[in-house]
mmCIF file of C-alpha atoms in Angstrom:
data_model
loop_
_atom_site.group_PDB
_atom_site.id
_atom_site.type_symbol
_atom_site.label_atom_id
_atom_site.label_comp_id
_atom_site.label_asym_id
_atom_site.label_seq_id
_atom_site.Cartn_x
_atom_site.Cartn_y
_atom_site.Cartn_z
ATOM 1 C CA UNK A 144 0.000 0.000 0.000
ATOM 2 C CA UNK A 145 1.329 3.229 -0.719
ATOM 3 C CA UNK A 146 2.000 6.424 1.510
ATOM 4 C CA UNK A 147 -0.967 8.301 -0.145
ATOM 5 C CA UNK A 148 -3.427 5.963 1.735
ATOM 6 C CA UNK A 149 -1.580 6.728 5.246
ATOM 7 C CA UNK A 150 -1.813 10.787 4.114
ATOM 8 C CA UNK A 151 -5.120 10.781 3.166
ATOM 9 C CA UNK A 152 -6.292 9.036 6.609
ATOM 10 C CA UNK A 153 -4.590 11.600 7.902
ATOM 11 C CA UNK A 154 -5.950 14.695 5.742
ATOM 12 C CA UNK A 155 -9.359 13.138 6.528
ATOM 13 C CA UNK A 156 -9.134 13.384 10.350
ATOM 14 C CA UNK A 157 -7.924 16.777 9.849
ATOM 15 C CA UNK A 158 -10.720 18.268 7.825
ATOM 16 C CA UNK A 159 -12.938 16.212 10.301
ATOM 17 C CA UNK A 160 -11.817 17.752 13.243
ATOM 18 C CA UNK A 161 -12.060 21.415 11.186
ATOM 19 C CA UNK A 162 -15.799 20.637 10.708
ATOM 20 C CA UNK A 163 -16.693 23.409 9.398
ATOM 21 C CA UNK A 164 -18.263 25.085 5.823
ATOM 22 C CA UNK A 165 -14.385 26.534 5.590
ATOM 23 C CA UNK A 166 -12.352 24.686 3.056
ATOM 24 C CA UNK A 167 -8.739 23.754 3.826
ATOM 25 C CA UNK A 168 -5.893 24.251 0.996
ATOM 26 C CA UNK A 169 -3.566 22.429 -0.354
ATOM 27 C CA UNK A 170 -1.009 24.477 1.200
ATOM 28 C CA UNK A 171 -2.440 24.033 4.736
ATOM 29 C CA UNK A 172 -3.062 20.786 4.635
ATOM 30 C CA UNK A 173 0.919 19.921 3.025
ATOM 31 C CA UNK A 174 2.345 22.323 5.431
ATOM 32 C CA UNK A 175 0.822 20.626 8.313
ATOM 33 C CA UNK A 176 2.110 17.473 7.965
ATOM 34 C CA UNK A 177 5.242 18.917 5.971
ATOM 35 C CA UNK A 178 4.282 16.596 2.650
ATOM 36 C CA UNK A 179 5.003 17.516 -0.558
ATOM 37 C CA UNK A 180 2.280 20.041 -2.047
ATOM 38 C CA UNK A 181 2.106 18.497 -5.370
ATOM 39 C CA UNK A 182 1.522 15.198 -4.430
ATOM 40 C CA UNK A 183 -0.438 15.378 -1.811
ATOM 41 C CA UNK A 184 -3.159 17.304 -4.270
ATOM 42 C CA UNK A 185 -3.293 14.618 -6.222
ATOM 43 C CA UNK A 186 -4.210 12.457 -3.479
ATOM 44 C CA UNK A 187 -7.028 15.150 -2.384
ATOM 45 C CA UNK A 188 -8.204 15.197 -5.939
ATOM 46 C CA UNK A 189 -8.239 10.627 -5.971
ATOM 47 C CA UNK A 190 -10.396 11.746 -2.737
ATOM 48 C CA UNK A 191 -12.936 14.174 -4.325
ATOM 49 C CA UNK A 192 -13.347 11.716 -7.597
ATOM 50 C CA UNK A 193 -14.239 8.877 -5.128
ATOM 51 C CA UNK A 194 -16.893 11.372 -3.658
ATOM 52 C CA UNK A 195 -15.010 11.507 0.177
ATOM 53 C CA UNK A 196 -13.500 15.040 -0.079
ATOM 54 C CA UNK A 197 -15.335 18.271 -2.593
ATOM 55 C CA UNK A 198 -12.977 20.623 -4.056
ATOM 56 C CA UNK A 199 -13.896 24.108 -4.087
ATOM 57 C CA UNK A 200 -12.107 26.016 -6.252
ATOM 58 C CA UNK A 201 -10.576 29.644 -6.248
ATOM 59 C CA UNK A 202 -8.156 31.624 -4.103
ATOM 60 C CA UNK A 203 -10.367 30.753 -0.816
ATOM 61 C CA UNK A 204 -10.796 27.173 -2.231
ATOM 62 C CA UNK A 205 -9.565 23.839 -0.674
ATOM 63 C CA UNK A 206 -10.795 20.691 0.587
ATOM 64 C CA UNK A 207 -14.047 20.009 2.779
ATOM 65 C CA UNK A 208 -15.622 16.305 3.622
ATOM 66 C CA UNK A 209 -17.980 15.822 1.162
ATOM 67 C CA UNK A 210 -20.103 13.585 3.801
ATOM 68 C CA UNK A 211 -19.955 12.872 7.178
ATOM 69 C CA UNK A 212 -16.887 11.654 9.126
ATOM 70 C CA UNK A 213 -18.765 8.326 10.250
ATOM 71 C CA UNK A 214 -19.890 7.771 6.647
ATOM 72 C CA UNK A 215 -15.961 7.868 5.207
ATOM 73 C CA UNK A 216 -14.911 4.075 5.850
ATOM 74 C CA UNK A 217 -11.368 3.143 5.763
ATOM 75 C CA UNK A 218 -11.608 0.545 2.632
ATOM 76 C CA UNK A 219 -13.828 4.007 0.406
ATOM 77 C CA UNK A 220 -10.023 5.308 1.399
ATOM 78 C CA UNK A 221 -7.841 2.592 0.434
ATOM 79 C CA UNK A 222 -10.237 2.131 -3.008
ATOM 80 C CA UNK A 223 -9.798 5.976 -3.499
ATOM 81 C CA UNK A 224 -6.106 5.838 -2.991
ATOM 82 C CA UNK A 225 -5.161 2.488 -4.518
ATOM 83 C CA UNK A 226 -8.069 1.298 -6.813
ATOM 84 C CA UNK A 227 -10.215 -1.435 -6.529
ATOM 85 C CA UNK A 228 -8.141 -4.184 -7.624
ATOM 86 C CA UNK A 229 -7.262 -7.028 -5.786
ATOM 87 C CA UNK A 230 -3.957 -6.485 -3.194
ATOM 88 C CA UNK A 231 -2.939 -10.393 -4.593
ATOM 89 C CA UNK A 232 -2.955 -11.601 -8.491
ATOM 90 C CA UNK A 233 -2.316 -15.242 -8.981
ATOM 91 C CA UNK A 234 -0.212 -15.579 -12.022
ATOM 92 C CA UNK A 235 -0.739 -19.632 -11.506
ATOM 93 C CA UNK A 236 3.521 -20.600 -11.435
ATOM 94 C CA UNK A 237 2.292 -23.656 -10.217
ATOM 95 C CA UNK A 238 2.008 -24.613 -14.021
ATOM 96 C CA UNK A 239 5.507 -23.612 -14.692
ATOM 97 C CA UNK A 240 8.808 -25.389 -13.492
ATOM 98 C CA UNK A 241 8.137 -28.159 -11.879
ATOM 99 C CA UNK A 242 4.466 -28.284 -12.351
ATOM 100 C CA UNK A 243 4.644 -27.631 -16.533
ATOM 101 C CA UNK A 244 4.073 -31.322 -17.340
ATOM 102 C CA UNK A 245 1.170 -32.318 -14.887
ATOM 103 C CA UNK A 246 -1.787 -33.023 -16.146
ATOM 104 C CA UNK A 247 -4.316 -30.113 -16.455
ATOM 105 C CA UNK A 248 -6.339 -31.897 -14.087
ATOM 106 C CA UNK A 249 -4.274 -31.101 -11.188
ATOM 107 C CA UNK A 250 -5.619 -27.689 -11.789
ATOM 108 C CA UNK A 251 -9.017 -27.951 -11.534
ATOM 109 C CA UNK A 252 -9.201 -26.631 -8.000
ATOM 110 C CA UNK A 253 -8.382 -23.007 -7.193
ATOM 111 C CA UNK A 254 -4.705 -22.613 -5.995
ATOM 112 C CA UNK A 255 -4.224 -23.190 -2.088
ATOM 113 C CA UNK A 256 -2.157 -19.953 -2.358
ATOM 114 C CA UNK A 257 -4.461 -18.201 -4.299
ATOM 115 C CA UNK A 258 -7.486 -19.212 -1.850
ATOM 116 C CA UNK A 259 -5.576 -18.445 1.241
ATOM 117 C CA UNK A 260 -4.532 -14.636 -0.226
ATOM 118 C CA UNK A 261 -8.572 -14.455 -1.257
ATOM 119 C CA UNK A 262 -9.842 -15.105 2.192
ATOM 120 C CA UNK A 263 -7.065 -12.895 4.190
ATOM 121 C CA UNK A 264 -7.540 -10.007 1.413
ATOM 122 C CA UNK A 265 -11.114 -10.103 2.365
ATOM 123 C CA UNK A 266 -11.319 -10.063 5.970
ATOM 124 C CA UNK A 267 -8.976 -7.403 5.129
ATOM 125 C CA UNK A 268 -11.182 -5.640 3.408
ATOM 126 C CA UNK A 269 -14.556 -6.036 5.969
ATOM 127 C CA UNK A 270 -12.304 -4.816 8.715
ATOM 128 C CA UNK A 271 -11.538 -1.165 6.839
ATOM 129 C CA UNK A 272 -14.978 -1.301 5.544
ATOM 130 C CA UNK A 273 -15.839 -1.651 9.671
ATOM 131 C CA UNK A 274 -14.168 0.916 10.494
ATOM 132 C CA UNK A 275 -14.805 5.681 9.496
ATOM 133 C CA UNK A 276 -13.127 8.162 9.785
ATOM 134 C CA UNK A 277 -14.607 8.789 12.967
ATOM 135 C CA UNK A 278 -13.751 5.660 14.713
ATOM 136 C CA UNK A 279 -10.194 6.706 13.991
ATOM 137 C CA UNK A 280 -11.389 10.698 14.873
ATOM 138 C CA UNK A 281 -12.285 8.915 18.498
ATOM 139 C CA UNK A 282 -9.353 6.959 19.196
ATOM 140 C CA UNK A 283 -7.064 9.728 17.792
ATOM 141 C CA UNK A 284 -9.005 12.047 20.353
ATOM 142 C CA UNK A 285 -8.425 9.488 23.284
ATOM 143 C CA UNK A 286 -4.758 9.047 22.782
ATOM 144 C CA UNK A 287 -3.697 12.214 21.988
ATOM 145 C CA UNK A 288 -6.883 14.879 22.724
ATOM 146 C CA UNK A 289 -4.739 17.705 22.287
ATOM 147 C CA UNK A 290 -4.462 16.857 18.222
ATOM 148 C CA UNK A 291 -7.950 18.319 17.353
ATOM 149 C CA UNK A 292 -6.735 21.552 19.031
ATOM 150 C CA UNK A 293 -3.789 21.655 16.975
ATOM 151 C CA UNK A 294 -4.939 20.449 13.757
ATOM 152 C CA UNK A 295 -7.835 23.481 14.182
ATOM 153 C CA UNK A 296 -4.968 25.956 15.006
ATOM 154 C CA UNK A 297 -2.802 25.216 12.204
ATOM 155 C CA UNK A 298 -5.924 25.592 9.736
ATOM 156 C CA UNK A 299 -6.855 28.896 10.994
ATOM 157 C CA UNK A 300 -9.725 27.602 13.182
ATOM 158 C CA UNK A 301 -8.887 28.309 16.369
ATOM 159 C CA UNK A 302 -11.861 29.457 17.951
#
């Protein structure tokens, strides 16, 4: 998994402790977590095509949730980020090198590796699907409760 999924967790839980009709820039939002500007927009804009952040546009333009924290589930995040294909592709070796001259019956059943990697990959996916935005918005606010504070400060939001 790449770094854009970790950043745009973490842009998320920013604009949801902003919660407000204000959007948050580009700028802001890379200089806050010193990332680079030009990458990190084009994880914002993977974000706003997948319907989690909107995009206003113009000089006071920036980034808002486009629905509510507890409706923003980890895997919409990942899927955003990464796409919807599958984390493991079976390219079937098992018919090359020492399995090229078995019979093609030995292959009628789905590859024990293949099967395993399908049934991790989706409990994988049903536990990010499980958990928002706001389940991490409440744990982040339990272990560290003086984040929400900061991350309103350093978007101009500090009353």
């Amino acid at each position: 998994m790449n770094q854009g999924v970790e950043w745009a967790v973490h842009v998320l839980l920013s604009l949801a402790w902003v919660d407000d009709d204000r959007p948050v820039s580009t700028a802001a939002l890379a200089t806050s977590y010193d990332l680079p500007q030009a990458y990190l927009h084009k994880q914002l804009q993977a974000l706003a095509r997948a319907g989690l952040v909107e995009s206003i546009p113009g000089a006071r333009g920036g980034f808002l949730l486009a629905r509510p924290a507890d409706k923003i589930t980890l895997m919409d995040v990942v899927t955003a980020i990464e796409g919807p294909e599958p984390a493991f592709t079976c390219t079937e070796i098992r018919r090359r090198g020492m399995g090229e001259d078995a019979p093609k019956s030995a292959f009628r059943r789905t590859c024990a590796v293949h099967g395993a990697m399908q049934r991790a990959e989706l409990q994988w996916r049903q536990s990010l699907a499980a958990q928002t935005i706001a389940d991490v918005k409440a744990e982040a606010d339990a272990h560290a409760p003086s984040a929400a504070r900061i991350a309103r400060r350093a978007y101009g939001r500090e009353g």
